[in-house]
PDB file of N, CA and C in Angstrom:
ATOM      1  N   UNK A   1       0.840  -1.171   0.000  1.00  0.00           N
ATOM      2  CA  UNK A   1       0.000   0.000   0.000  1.00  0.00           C
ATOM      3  C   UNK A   1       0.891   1.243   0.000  1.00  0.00           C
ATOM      4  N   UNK A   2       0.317   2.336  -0.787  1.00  0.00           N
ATOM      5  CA  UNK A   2       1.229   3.363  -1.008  1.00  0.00           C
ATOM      6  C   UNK A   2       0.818   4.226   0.262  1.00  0.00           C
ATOM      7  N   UNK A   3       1.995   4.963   0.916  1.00  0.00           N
ATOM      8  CA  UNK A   3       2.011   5.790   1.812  1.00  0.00           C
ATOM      9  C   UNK A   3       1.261   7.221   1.739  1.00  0.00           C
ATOM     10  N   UNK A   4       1.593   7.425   0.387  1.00  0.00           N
ATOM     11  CA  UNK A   4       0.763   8.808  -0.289  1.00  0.00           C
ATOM     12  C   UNK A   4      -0.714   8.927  -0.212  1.00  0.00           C
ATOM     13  N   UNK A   5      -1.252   7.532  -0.661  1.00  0.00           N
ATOM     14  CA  UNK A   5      -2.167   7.190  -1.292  1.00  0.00           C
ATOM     15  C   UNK A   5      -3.185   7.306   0.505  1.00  0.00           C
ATOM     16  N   UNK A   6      -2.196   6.679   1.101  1.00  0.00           N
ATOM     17  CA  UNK A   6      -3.251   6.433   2.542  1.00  0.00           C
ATOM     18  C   UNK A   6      -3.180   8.311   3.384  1.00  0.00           C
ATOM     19  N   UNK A   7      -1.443   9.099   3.237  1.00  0.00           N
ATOM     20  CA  UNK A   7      -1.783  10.612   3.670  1.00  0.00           C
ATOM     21  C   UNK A   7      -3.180  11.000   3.008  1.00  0.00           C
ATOM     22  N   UNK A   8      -3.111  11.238   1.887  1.00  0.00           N
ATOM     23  CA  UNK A   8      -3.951  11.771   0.848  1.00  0.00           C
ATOM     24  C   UNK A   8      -5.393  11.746   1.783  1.00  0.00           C
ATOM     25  N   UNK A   9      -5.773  10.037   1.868  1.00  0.00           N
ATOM     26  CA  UNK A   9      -7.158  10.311   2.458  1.00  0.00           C
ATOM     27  C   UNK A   9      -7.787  10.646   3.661  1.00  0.00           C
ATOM     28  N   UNK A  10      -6.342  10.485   4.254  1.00  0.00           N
ATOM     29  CA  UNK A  10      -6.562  10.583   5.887  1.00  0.00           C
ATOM     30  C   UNK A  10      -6.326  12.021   6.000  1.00  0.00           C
ATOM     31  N   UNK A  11      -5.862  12.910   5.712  1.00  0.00           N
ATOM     32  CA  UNK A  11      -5.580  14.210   5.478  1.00  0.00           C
ATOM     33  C   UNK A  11      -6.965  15.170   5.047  1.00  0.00           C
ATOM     34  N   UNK A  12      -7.613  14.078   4.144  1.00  0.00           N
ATOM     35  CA  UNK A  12      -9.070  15.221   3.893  1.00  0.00           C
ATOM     36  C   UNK A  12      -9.966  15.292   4.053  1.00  0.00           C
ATOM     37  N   UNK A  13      -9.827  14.078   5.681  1.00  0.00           N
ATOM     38  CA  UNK A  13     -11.089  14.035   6.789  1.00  0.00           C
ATOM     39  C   UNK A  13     -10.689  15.692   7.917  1.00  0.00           C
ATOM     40  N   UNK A  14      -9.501  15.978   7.733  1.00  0.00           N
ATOM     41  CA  UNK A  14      -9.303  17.029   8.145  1.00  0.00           C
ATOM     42  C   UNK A  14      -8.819  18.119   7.900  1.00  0.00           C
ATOM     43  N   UNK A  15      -9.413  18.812   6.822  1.00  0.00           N
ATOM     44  CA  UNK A  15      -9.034  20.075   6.149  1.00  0.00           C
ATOM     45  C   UNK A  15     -10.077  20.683   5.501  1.00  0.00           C
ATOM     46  N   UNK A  16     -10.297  21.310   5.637  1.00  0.00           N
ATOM     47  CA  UNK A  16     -11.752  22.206   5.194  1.00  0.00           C
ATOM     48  C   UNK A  16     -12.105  22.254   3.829  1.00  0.00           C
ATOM     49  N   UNK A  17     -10.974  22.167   2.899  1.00  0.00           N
ATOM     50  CA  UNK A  17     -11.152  21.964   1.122  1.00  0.00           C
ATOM     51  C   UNK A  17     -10.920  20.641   0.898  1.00  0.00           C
ATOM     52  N   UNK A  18     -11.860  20.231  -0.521  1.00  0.00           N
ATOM     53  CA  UNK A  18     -11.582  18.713  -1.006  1.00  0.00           C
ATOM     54  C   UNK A  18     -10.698  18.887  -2.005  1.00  0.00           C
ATOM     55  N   UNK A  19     -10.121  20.088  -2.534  1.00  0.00           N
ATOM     56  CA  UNK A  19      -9.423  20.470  -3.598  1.00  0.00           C
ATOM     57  C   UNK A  19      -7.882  20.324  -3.249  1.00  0.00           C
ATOM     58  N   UNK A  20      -7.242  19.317  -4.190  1.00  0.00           N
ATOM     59  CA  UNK A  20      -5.848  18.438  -4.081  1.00  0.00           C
ATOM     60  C   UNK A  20      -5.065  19.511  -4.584  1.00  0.00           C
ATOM     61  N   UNK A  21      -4.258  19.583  -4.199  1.00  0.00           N
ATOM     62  CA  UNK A  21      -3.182  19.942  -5.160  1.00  0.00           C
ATOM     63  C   UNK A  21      -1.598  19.680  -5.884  1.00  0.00           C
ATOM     64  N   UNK A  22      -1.580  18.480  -6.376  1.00  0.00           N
ATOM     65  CA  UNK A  22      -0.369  17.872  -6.539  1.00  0.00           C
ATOM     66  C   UNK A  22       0.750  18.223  -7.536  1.00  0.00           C
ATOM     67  N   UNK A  23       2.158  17.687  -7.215  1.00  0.00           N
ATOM     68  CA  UNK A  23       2.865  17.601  -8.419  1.00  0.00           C
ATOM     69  C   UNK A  23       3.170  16.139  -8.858  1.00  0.00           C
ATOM     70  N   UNK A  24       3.121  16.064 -10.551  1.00  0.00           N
ATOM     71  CA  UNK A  24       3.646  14.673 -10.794  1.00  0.00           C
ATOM     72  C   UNK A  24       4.633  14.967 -11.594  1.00  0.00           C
ATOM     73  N   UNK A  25       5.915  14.502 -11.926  1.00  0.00           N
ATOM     74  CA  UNK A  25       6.754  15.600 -12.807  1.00  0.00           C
ATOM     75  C   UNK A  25       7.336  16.900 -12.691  1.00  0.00           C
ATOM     76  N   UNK A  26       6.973  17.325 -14.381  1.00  0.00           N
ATOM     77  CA  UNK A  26       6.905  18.562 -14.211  1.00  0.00           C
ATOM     78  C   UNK A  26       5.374  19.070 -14.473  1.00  0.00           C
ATOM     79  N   UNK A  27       4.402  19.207 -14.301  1.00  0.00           N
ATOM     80  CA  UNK A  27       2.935  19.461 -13.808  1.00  0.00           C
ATOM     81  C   UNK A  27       2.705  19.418 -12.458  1.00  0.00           C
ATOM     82  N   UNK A  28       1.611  20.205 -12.300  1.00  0.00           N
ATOM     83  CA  UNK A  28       0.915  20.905 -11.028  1.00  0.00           C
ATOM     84  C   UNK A  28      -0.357  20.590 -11.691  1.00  0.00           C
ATOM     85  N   UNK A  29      -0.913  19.474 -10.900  1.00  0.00           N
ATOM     86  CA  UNK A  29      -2.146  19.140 -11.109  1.00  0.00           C
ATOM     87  C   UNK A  29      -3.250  19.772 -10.041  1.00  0.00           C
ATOM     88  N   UNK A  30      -4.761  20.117  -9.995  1.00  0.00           N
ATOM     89  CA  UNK A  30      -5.278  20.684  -8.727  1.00  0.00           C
ATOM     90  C   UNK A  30      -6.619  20.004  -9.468  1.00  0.00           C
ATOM     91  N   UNK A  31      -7.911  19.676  -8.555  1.00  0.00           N
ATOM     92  CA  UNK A  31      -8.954  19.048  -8.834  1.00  0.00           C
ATOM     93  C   UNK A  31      -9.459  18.674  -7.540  1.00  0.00           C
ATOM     94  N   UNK A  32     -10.602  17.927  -7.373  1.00  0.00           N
ATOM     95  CA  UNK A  32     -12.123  17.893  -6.404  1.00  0.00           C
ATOM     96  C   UNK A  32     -12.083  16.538  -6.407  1.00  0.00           C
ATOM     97  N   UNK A  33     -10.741  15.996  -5.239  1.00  0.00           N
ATOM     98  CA  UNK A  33     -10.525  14.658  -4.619  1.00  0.00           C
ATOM     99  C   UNK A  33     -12.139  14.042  -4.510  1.00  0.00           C
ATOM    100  N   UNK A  34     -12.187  12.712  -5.081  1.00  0.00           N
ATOM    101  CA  UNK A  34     -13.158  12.331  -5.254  1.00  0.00           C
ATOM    102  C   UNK A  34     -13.320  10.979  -4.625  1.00  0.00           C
ATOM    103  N   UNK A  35     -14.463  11.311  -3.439  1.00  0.00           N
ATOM    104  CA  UNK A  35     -14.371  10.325  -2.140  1.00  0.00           C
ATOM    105  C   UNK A  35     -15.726   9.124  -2.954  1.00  0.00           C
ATOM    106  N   UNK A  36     -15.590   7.661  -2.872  1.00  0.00           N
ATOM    107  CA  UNK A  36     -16.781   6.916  -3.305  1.00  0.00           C
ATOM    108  C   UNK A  36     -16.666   5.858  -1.022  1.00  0.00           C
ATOM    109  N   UNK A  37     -17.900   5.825  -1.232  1.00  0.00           N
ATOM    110  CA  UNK A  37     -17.728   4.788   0.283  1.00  0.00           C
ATOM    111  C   UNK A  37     -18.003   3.463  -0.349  1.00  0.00           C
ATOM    112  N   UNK A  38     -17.371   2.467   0.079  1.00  0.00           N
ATOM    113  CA  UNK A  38     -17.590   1.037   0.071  1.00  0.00           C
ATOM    114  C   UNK A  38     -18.500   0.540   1.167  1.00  0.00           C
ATOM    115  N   UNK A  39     -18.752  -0.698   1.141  1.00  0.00           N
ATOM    116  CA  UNK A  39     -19.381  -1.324   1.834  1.00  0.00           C
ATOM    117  C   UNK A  39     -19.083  -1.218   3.532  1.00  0.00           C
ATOM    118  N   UNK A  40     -17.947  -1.307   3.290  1.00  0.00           N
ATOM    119  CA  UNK A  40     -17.657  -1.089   5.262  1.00  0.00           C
ATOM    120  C   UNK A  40     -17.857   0.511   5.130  1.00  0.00           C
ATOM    121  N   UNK A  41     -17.930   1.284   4.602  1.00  0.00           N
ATOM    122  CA  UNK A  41     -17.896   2.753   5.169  1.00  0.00           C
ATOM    123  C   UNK A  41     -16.423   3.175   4.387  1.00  0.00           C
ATOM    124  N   UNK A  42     -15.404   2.952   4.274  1.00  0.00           N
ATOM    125  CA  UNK A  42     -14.251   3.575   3.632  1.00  0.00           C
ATOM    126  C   UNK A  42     -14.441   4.637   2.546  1.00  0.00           C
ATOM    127  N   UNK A  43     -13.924   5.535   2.541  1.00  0.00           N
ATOM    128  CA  UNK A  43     -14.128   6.581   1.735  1.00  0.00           C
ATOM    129  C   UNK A  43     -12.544   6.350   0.309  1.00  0.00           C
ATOM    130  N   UNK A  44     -12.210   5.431   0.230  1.00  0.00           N
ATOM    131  CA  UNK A  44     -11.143   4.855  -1.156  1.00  0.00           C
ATOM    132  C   UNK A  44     -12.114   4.526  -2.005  1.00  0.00           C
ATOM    133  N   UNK A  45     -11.308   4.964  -3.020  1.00  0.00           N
ATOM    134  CA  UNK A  45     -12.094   4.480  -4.353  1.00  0.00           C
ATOM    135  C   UNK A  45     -10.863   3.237  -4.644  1.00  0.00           C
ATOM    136  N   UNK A  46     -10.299   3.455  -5.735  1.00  0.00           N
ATOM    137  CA  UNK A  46      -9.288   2.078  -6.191  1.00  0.00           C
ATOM    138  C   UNK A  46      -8.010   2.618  -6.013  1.00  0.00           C
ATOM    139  N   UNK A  47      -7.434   1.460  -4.747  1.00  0.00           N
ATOM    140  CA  UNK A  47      -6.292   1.397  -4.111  1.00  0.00           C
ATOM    141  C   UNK A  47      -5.248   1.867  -4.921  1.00  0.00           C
ATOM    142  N   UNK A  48      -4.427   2.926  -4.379  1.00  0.00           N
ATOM    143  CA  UNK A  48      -3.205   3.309  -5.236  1.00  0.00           C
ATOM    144  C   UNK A  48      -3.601   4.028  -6.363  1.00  0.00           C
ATOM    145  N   UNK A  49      -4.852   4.372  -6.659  1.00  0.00           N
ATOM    146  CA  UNK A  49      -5.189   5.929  -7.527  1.00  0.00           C
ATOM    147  C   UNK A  49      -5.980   6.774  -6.927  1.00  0.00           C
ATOM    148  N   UNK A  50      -5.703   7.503  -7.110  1.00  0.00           N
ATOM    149  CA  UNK A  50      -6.148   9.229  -6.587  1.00  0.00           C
ATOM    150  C   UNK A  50      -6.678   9.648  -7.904  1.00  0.00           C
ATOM    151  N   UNK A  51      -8.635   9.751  -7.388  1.00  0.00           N
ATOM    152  CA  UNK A  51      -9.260  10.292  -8.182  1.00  0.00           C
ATOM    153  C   UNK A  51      -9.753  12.014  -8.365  1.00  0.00           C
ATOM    154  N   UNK A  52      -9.218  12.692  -9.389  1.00  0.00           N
ATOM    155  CA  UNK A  52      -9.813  13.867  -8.976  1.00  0.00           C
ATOM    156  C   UNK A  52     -11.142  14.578 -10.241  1.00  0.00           C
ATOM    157  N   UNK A  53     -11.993  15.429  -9.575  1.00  0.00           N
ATOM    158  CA  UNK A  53     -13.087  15.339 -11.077  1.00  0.00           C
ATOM    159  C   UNK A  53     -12.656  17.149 -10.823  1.00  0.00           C
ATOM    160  N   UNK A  54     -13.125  17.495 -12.406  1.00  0.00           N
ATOM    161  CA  UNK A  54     -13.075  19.152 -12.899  1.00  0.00           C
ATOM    162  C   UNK A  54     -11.465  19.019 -12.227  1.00  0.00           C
ATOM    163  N   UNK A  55     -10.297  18.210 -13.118  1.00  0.00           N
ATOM    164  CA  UNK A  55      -8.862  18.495 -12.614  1.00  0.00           C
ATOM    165  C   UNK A  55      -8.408  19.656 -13.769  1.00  0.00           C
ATOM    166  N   UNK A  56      -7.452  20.032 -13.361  1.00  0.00           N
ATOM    167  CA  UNK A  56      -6.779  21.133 -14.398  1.00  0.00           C
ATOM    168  C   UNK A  56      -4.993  20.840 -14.020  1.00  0.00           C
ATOM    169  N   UNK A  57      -4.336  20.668 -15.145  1.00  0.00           N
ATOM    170  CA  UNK A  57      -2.843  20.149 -15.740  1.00  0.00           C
ATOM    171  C   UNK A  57      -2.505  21.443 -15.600  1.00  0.00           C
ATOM    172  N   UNK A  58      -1.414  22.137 -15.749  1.00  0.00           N
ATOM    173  CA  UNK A  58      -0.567  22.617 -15.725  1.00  0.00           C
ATOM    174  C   UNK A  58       0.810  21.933 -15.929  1.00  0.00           C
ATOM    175  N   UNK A  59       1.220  22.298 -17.413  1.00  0.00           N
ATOM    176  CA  UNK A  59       2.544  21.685 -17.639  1.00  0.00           C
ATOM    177  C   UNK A  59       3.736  22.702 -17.904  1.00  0.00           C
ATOM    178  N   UNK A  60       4.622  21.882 -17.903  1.00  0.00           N
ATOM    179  CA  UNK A  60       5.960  22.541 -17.584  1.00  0.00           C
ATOM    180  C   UNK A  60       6.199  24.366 -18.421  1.00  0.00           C
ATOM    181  N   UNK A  61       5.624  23.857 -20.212  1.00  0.00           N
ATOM    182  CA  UNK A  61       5.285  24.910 -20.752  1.00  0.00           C
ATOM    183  C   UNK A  61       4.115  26.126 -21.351  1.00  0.00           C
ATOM    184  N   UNK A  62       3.871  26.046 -19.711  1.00  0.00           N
ATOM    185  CA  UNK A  62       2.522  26.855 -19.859  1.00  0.00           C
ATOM    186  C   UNK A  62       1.797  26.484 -20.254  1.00  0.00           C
ATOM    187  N   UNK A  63       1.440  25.009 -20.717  1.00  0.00           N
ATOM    188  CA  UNK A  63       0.038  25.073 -21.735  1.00  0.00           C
ATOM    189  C   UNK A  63      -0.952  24.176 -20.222  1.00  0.00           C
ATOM    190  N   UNK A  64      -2.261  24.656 -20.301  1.00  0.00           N
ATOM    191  CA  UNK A  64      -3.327  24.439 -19.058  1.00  0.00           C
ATOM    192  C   UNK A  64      -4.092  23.513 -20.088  1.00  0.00           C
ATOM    193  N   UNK A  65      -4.250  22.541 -19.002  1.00  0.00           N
ATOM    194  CA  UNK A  65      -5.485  21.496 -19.805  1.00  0.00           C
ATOM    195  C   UNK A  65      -6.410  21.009 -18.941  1.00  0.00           C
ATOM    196  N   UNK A  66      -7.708  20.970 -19.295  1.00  0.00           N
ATOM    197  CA  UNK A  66      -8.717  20.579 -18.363  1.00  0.00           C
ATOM    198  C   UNK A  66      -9.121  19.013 -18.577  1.00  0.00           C
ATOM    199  N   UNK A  67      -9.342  18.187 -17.487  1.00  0.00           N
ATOM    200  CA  UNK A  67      -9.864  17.140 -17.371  1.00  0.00           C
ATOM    201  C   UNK A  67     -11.188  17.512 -16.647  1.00  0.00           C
ATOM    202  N   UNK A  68     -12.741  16.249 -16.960  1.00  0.00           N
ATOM    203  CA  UNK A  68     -13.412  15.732 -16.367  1.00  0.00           C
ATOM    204  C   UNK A  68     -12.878  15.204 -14.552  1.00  0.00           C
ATOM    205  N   UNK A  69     -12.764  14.180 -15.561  1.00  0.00           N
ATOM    206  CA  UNK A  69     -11.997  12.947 -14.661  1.00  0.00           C
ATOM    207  C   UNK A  69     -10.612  12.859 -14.567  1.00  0.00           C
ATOM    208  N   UNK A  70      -9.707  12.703 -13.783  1.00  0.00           N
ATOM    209  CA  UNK A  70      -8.415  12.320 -13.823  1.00  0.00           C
ATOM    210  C   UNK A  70      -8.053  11.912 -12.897  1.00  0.00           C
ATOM    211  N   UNK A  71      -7.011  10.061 -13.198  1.00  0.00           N
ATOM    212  CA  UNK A  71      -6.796   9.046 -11.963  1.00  0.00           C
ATOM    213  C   UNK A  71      -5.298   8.891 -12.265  1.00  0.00           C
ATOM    214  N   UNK A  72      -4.880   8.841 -10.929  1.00  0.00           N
ATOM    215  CA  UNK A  72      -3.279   9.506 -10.856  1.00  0.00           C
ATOM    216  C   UNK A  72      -2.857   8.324 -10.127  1.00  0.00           C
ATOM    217  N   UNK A  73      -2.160   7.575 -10.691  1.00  0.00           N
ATOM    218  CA  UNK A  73      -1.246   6.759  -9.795  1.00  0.00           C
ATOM    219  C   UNK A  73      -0.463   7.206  -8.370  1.00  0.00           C
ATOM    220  N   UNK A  74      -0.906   6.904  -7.143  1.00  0.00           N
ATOM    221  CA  UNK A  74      -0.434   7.590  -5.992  1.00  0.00           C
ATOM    222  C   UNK A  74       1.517   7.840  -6.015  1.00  0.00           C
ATOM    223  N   UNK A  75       1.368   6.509  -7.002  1.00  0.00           N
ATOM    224  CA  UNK A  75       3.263   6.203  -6.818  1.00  0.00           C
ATOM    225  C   UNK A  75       3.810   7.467  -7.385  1.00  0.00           C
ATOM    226  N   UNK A  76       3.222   7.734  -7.906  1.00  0.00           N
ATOM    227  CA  UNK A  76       3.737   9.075  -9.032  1.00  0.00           C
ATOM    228  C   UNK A  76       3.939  10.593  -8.851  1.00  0.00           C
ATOM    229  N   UNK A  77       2.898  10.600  -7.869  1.00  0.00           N
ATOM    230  CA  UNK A  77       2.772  12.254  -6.807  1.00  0.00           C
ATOM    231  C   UNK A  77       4.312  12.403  -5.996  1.00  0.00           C
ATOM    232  N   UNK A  78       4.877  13.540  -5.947  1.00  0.00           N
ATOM    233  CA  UNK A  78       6.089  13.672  -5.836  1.00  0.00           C
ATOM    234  C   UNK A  78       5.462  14.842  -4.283  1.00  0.00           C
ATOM    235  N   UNK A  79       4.651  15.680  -4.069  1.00  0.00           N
ATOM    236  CA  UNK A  79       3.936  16.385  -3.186  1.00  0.00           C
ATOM    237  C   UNK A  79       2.518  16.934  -3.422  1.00  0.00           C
ATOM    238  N   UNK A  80       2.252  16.934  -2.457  1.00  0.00           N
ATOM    239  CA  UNK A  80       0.706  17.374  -2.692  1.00  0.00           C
ATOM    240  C   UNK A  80       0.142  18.501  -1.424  1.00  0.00           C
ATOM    241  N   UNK A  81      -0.986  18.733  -1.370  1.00  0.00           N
ATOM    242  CA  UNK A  81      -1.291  20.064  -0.086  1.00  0.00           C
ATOM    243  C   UNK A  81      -3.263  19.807  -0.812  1.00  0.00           C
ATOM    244  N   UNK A  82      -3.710  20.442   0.334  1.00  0.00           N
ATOM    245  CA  UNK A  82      -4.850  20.837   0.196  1.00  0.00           C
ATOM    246  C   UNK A  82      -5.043  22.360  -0.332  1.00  0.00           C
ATOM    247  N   UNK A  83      -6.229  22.634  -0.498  1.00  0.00           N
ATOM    248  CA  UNK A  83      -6.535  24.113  -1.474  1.00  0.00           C
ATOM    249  C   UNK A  83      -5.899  25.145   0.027  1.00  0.00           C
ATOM    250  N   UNK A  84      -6.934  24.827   1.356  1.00  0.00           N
ATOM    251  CA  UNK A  84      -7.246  25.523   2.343  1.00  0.00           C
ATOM    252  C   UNK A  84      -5.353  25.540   2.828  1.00  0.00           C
ATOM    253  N   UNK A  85      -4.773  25.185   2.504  1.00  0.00           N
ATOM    254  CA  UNK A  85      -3.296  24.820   3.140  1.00  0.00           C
ATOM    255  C   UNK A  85      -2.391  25.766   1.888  1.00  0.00           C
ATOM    256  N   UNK A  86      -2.674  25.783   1.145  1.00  0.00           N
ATOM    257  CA  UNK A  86      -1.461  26.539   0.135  1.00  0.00           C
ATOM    258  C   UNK A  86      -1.627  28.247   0.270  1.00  0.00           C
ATOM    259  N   UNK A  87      -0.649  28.543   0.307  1.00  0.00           N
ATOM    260  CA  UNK A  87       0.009  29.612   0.151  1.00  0.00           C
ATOM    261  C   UNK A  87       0.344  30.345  -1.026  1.00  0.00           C
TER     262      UNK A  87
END
């Protein structure tokens, strides 16, 4: 189990925004962490991806791209923060 993957959710039972804000690379990804509950109550969707909906890319050369949907391999996030937490 990825370490990221488990901060990530345990982190946005306590922070006032659902809005992620990660790097993978060179991109700055930001989007509306997207909680599904399972049967016991868990708020994970599928282990080791981080779902975010209305995400927006930011790549290295300025160009902005909008996603719907976008599922991010946790292994891959290099840092991340909540909306209510950045500076």
């Amino acid at each position: 189990m990825c370490k990221t993957y488990d901060a990530i959710y345990e982190l946005s039972n306590h922070v006032e925004s659902d809005i992620l804000i990660c790097s993978v690379g060179h991109s700055k990804i930001e989007g509306h962490l997207y909680k599904c509950c399972d049967e016991f109550g868990n708020e994970k969707c599928y282990e080791g991806i981080i779902t975010l909906k209305d995400a927006i890319v930011n790549c290295c050369h300025n160009e902005q791209k909008e996603y719907k949907w976008l599922n991010i391999p946790s292994k891959q996030i290099e840092m991340f923060a909540f909306k209510c937490c950045e500076k």
